[in-house]
Coordinates of C-alpha atoms in Angstrom, one line a residue:
M230 CA 3.3 31.9 -11.0
G231 CA 3.3 30.7 -14.6
V232 CA 1.9 32.7 -17.5
R233 CA 0.5 32.0 -21.0
A234 CA 1.1 34.1 -24.0
G235 CA 1.3 33.9 -27.8
L236 CA 1.0 35.6 -31.1
A237 CA 2.4 35.5 -34.6
A238 CA 6.0 35.9 -35.6
A239 CA 7.4 38.9 -37.5
V240 CA 10.7 40.5 -38.3
L241 CA 12.1 43.1 -35.9
V242 CA 13.8 46.2 -37.3
L243 CA 16.5 47.2 -35.0
G244 CA 20.2 48.1 -35.3
V245 CA 23.5 47.2 -33.7
A246 CA 26.3 49.7 -34.4
A247 CA 28.3 50.6 -31.3
A248 CA 27.4 54.3 -31.3
P249 CA 26.4 56.6 -28.5
S250 CA 22.9 56.2 -27.2
R251 CA 21.2 58.9 -29.2
A252 CA 17.8 58.4 -30.8
A253 CA 17.7 58.4 -34.5
D254 CA 15.2 60.6 -36.4
D255 CA 12.6 57.7 -36.5
G256 CA 13.0 57.2 -32.8
T257 CA 15.2 54.1 -33.0
P258 CA 18.5 54.4 -31.0
R259 CA 21.5 54.7 -33.4
E260 CA 23.2 51.7 -32.0
L261 CA 20.1 49.6 -32.9
R262 CA 19.8 50.8 -36.5
G263 CA 20.5 48.6 -39.5
A264 CA 19.9 45.2 -37.9
G265 CA 16.9 42.9 -37.1
W266 CA 15.8 39.8 -35.3
A267 CA 17.0 36.9 -37.3
L268 CA 15.0 33.8 -36.4
K269 CA 17.0 30.6 -35.8
D270 CA 15.7 27.1 -36.4
T271 CA 15.9 25.3 -33.0
G272 CA 14.1 22.2 -34.1
T273 CA 11.7 22.2 -31.2
A274 CA 8.2 23.3 -30.5
A275 CA 8.9 23.9 -26.8
R276 CA 8.1 27.2 -25.2
L277 CA 11.4 28.7 -24.3
R278 CA 11.1 31.2 -21.3
G279 CA 14.6 30.6 -20.0
L280 CA 17.5 32.3 -21.9
A281 CA 21.2 33.0 -21.2
A282 CA 23.1 35.0 -23.7
V283 CA 26.8 34.2 -23.3
S284 CA 28.0 35.9 -26.4
R285 CA 27.0 36.5 -30.1
T286 CA 27.9 32.9 -30.8
T287 CA 26.9 31.1 -27.6
A288 CA 23.4 31.0 -25.9
W289 CA 21.4 28.6 -23.8
V290 CA 17.6 28.3 -23.8
A291 CA 15.3 26.3 -21.6
G292 CA 11.6 25.6 -21.6
T293 CA 8.7 23.2 -21.5
K294 CA 9.0 19.4 -21.2
G295 CA 12.5 19.6 -19.7
T296 CA 13.9 21.2 -22.8
V297 CA 17.4 22.7 -22.8
L298 CA 19.2 23.7 -26.0
R299 CA 22.6 25.2 -26.6
T300 CA 24.3 26.9 -29.6
V301 CA 28.0 27.8 -30.0
D302 CA 27.8 28.9 -33.6
G303 CA 25.5 31.9 -33.5
G304 CA 22.3 29.8 -33.8
R305 CA 23.2 28.0 -37.0
S306 CA 22.9 24.8 -35.2
W307 CA 21.4 23.8 -31.8
Q308 CA 22.4 20.9 -29.5
D309 CA 19.7 19.3 -27.5
V310 CA 21.2 19.0 -24.1
S311 CA 18.0 18.4 -22.2
P312 CA 18.5 16.7 -18.8
P313 CA 17.0 13.2 -19.3
G314 CA 15.2 13.2 -16.0
A315 CA 13.7 16.6 -16.6
V316 CA 12.4 15.3 -20.0
A317 CA 11.0 12.1 -18.5
E318 CA 9.1 14.1 -15.8
G319 CA 8.1 16.9 -18.2
L320 CA 9.6 19.6 -15.9
E321 CA 8.9 23.3 -16.7
L322 CA 12.4 24.9 -17.0
R323 CA 11.7 28.6 -16.7
D324 CA 15.2 30.0 -16.1
V325 CA 18.7 29.2 -17.1
E326 CA 21.9 31.0 -16.0
A327 CA 25.1 30.3 -17.9
L328 CA 28.7 31.2 -17.0
D329 CA 30.1 30.1 -20.4
A330 CA 29.6 27.5 -23.1
R331 CA 30.0 24.6 -20.7
R332 CA 28.7 25.7 -17.3
A333 CA 25.0 26.4 -16.7
V334 CA 22.4 26.2 -14.0
A335 CA 18.7 25.6 -14.8
L336 CA 15.6 26.0 -12.6
S337 CA 12.3 24.1 -12.9
I338 CA 9.3 25.6 -11.4
G339 CA 6.2 24.3 -9.6
E340 CA 4.9 23.4 -6.2
G341 CA 6.9 21.2 -3.9
E342 CA 9.3 18.8 -5.6
A343 CA 8.6 20.2 -9.0
S344 CA 10.9 23.1 -8.1
R345 CA 14.5 21.9 -8.7
V346 CA 17.9 23.2 -9.6
L347 CA 20.0 21.3 -12.2
R348 CA 23.7 22.0 -13.0
T349 CA 26.1 21.1 -15.8
E350 CA 29.8 21.6 -16.2
D351 CA 30.3 19.8 -19.6
G352 CA 28.0 21.7 -21.9
G353 CA 24.9 19.8 -21.0
A354 CA 26.3 16.3 -21.7
T355 CA 25.5 15.5 -18.1
W356 CA 23.4 17.2 -15.4
T357 CA 23.4 17.0 -11.6
E358 CA 20.3 17.8 -9.6
T359 CA 21.6 20.0 -6.8
F360 CA 18.4 21.1 -5.2
R361 CA 14.9 19.6 -4.9
N362 CA 12.3 21.7 -2.9
P363 CA 11.1 19.6 0.0
D364 CA 8.4 22.1 1.1
P365 CA 5.0 21.8 -0.6
R366 CA 4.2 25.4 0.2
A367 CA 7.2 26.7 -1.8
F368 CA 7.1 27.5 -5.5
Y369 CA 10.4 28.7 -7.0
D370 CA 10.3 31.2 -9.9
C371 CA 13.7 32.6 -10.8
L372 CA 17.5 32.3 -10.5
T373 CA 20.3 34.9 -10.6
F374 CA 24.1 34.7 -10.2
F375 CA 26.4 37.5 -9.0
D376 CA 29.5 35.7 -10.2
A377 CA 30.7 32.2 -10.9
R378 CA 30.2 31.2 -7.2
H379 CA 27.4 33.2 -5.7
G380 CA 23.8 32.9 -6.7
L381 CA 20.2 33.1 -5.5
A382 CA 16.8 31.6 -6.3
M383 CA 13.5 32.9 -5.1
S384 CA 10.2 31.3 -4.1
D385 CA 6.8 32.7 -3.7
P386 CA 6.0 33.6 -0.1
V387 CA 6.1 30.9 2.5
D388 CA 4.8 31.8 6.0
G389 CA 4.1 35.3 4.7
R390 CA 7.6 36.1 3.2
F391 CA 9.4 35.4 0.0
R392 CA 11.8 32.6 0.4
I393 CA 15.4 33.0 -0.8
L394 CA 17.8 30.1 -1.7
S395 CA 21.5 30.8 -1.8
T396 CA 24.6 29.1 -3.2
D397 CA 28.3 30.1 -2.7
D398 CA 29.8 27.3 -4.7
G399 CA 28.4 27.8 -8.2
G400 CA 25.2 26.0 -7.6
R401 CA 26.6 22.7 -6.3
T402 CA 24.9 23.2 -2.9
W403 CA 22.0 25.4 -1.8
R404 CA 20.6 26.6 1.6
V405 CA 17.5 28.6 2.5
L406 CA 18.4 32.0 3.9
P407 CA 16.8 33.1 7.2
G408 CA 13.6 35.0 6.6
E409 CA 13.9 37.7 9.3
G410 CA 15.4 40.2 6.8
M411 CA 12.5 39.9 4.3
P412 CA 9.6 42.2 4.5
E413 CA 6.1 40.7 4.9
A414 CA 4.4 39.9 1.6
L415 CA 1.2 41.5 0.7
P416 CA -1.9 39.3 0.5
G417 CA -1.8 37.5 -2.8
E418 CA 1.6 38.7 -3.7
A419 CA 4.0 36.4 -5.7
G420 CA 6.5 36.4 -8.5
F421 CA 6.0 35.6 -12.1
A422 CA 7.9 32.7 -13.7
A423 CA 7.5 34.3 -17.2
S424 CA 11.0 35.1 -18.4
G425 CA 13.6 34.2 -15.8
Q426 CA 13.8 37.9 -14.9
C427 CA 11.8 38.2 -11.7
L428 CA 15.1 38.0 -9.8
V429 CA 18.1 39.9 -11.2
S430 CA 21.4 41.1 -9.9
A431 CA 24.1 43.7 -10.7
G432 CA 27.5 43.8 -9.3
P433 CA 28.8 41.6 -6.5
R434 CA 26.0 42.0 -3.9
D435 CA 22.9 43.8 -5.2
V436 CA 19.8 41.9 -6.2
W437 CA 16.2 42.8 -7.0
L438 CA 13.0 40.8 -6.8
A439 CA 9.8 41.7 -8.8
T440 CA 6.3 41.0 -7.6
G441 CA 2.7 41.2 -8.6
G442 CA -0.7 39.8 -7.6
G443 CA -1.1 41.9 -4.5
A444 CA -2.6 45.3 -4.0
A445 CA 0.6 46.9 -5.3
A446 CA 3.4 45.7 -7.7
R447 CA 6.6 46.0 -5.8
V448 CA 10.3 45.7 -6.3
L449 CA 12.3 44.3 -3.3
H450 CA 16.0 45.1 -3.1
S451 CA 18.9 43.6 -1.2
A452 CA 22.4 45.0 -1.0
D453 CA 23.9 42.0 0.9
R454 CA 23.1 39.0 -1.4
G455 CA 19.7 38.4 -0.1
R456 CA 20.1 38.6 3.7
T457 CA 18.1 41.8 4.2
W458 CA 15.6 43.5 1.9
S459 CA 13.6 46.7 1.4
A460 CA 10.5 47.1 -0.6
A461 CA 9.2 49.8 -2.9
D462 CA 6.0 50.3 -4.9
A463 CA 6.8 50.1 -8.6
T464 CA 3.9 52.0 -10.2
V465 CA 3.1 49.1 -12.6
P466 CA -0.6 48.2 -12.2
A467 CA -1.4 45.3 -9.9
G468 CA -4.5 44.4 -7.8
D469 CA -5.1 41.1 -9.6
P470 CA -3.3 37.8 -9.8
A471 CA -2.5 38.4 -13.5
R472 CA -1.0 41.9 -13.0
G473 CA 2.3 43.2 -11.7
V474 CA 6.0 43.5 -12.5
F475 CA 7.1 40.5 -14.7
A476 CA 10.7 41.5 -15.4
L477 CA 13.5 43.7 -14.1
A478 CA 16.8 44.8 -15.7
F479 CA 19.5 46.7 -13.9
R480 CA 22.4 48.3 -15.9
D481 CA 24.3 48.8 -12.6
R482 CA 23.4 49.1 -9.0
T483 CA 21.4 52.3 -9.5
R484 CA 19.7 52.3 -12.9
G485 CA 16.9 49.9 -13.4
L486 CA 13.8 49.1 -15.5
A487 CA 10.6 47.3 -14.6
V488 CA 8.1 45.9 -17.2
G489 CA 4.9 44.0 -16.8
G490 CA 1.2 44.6 -16.9
D491 CA -1.7 42.1 -17.3
Y492 CA -0.6 38.9 -19.1
R493 CA -4.2 38.0 -20.1
A494 CA -4.8 38.3 -23.8
G495 CA -7.0 41.3 -24.7
E496 CA -6.6 42.9 -21.3
A497 CA -5.2 46.5 -21.2
S498 CA -1.8 47.1 -19.6
P499 CA -1.5 50.9 -19.1
E500 CA 1.6 52.2 -17.4
A501 CA 3.3 48.8 -17.9
A502 CA 6.9 50.1 -17.4
A503 CA 8.7 52.0 -14.7
V504 CA 12.3 53.3 -14.2
S505 CA 14.5 53.8 -11.1
S506 CA 17.7 55.8 -10.8
D507 CA 18.4 55.1 -7.1
G508 CA 18.8 51.3 -7.0
G509 CA 15.1 50.6 -6.8
R510 CA 14.4 52.7 -3.7
T511 CA 11.9 54.8 -5.8
W512 CA 10.2 54.1 -9.1
R513 CA 8.5 56.5 -11.5
R514 CA 6.2 55.7 -14.4
A515 CA 7.5 55.7 -18.0
A516 CA 6.3 58.8 -19.7
A517 CA 5.5 56.7 -22.9
P518 CA 5.3 53.1 -21.8
P519 CA 5.0 50.0 -24.1
P520 CA 1.5 49.7 -25.4
A521 CA 0.9 46.2 -23.9
Y522 CA 2.1 43.6 -21.4
R523 CA 5.8 42.9 -21.6
S524 CA 7.4 39.9 -19.9
G525 CA 11.2 40.5 -20.6
A526 CA 13.7 43.3 -20.6
A527 CA 17.4 43.8 -21.3
W528 CA 19.8 46.7 -21.5
Y529 CA 21.9 47.0 -24.7
P530 CA 25.6 46.9 -23.6
Y531 CA 27.7 50.1 -23.5
S532 CA 24.9 52.3 -24.8
G533 CA 23.9 54.4 -21.9
G534 CA 20.2 54.5 -22.2
T535 CA 19.2 51.9 -24.7
A536 CA 17.1 48.8 -23.7
L537 CA 14.7 46.3 -25.2
A538 CA 11.4 44.9 -23.8
V539 CA 9.6 41.9 -25.3
G540 CA 6.2 40.3 -24.9
P541 CA 3.6 38.3 -26.7
T542 CA 2.5 41.2 -28.9
G543 CA 5.8 42.8 -29.7
T544 CA 9.1 44.3 -29.0
D545 CA 9.8 47.9 -27.8
V546 CA 13.0 49.9 -27.5
T547 CA 14.0 52.9 -25.4
A548 CA 16.8 55.3 -26.1
D549 CA 16.4 57.3 -22.9
G550 CA 16.8 54.8 -20.1
G551 CA 13.2 53.7 -20.0
R552 CA 11.4 57.0 -19.9
T553 CA 9.9 56.6 -23.4
W554 CA 9.4 53.4 -25.4
R555 CA 8.7 52.9 -29.1
I556 CA 7.2 49.7 -30.5
L557 CA 9.3 48.1 -33.2
D558 CA 7.8 44.7 -33.9
A559 CA 4.6 42.6 -33.4
G560 CA 6.4 39.3 -33.1
S561 CA 6.0 37.1 -30.0
F562 CA 8.9 36.6 -27.6
D563 CA 8.8 35.9 -23.9
T564 CA 12.4 36.8 -22.8
V565 CA 15.4 38.8 -24.1
D566 CA 19.0 38.9 -23.0
C567 CA 22.2 40.7 -24.2
A568 CA 25.7 39.5 -23.7
P569 CA 28.7 41.8 -22.9
D570 CA 29.8 41.6 -26.6
S571 CA 26.5 43.1 -27.6
G572 CA 25.1 39.7 -28.7
C573 CA 21.4 40.0 -28.1
W574 CA 19.0 37.0 -28.2
A575 CA 15.2 36.6 -27.7
A576 CA 13.2 33.4 -27.1
G577 CA 9.6 32.4 -26.7
E578 CA 6.7 30.2 -27.9
K579 CA 6.9 27.3 -30.4
G580 CA 10.7 27.1 -30.2
R581 CA 11.2 30.7 -31.4
V582 CA 14.7 32.0 -30.9
A583 CA 16.3 35.0 -32.6
R584 CA 19.5 36.9 -32.6
L585 CA 20.0 40.6 -33.4
E586 CA 21.9 40.8 -36.6
R587 CA 22.9 43.4 -39.3
R588 CA 20.6 43.3 -42.3

């Protein structure tokens, strides 16, 4: 399910010192004090919902009209490495997963053959299409990788169950996993291709899938790389095709965040965040959630309880593992990702990309 969003840009006041995850006097975590979102000129007007932060210097973004961009110098310059075929067909690239500066896998979304997987091993100089969806009933939304070899992609329900695509050779080949281990989908239930974060993993085998559109927003969890799944209600409002969980972030196999709401402009999104401390078996409402719909989330590395959430009306931060959130900025981003070296990036409409930097 695609979404639309957009508002004006602004400067985010955050910070980046590698300190313990205590909140500062103004509510900002100490490790996020003294820095802000520094916008980078990408030279494109594409909407960039796919983002892979490799490091403070290297990041990949993907978006509308087959666009893929890469930087290896912290955003000072961007190389247009868009797959020619994707550009020619105007594919919607909503997710990109990168192993390093040279290896990346991108997902295009849409019904039937519009859903495809593309792979590069040479920094985007050449791309190989490794999967083209042959089923007109399937609509792939998100990708995730456990390691350099093992990864999954997910489709909206087919024959009453979410469909899972698997690779064990780094995305060179893919196979549809048997559906017997997947719980039945709720009527109207689907995923949201909003930020590349409706399917996320942590560790070598655990993976989570976010849903909306049905009577309840749910998070599905697998501990065996997608072969068997369990489902839990996520407390985020649902009951409408525009509502549900849009993004997940797991720090490890137990601690997770869910954000979402109602993506329609002007619609209220109360209780648009939830937290889990047991691997997604149970979820509880954030005591002080973000004030509006959020489409992306990421943990700040090595901080304990600090994380970011982004959406079309702003960015929020939590210092206590997602229990309480504080708005920090009104600028528009669709997705956010942090690399192991604490390089955090955000991307969104009109080619907007920013990196968290010291002021």
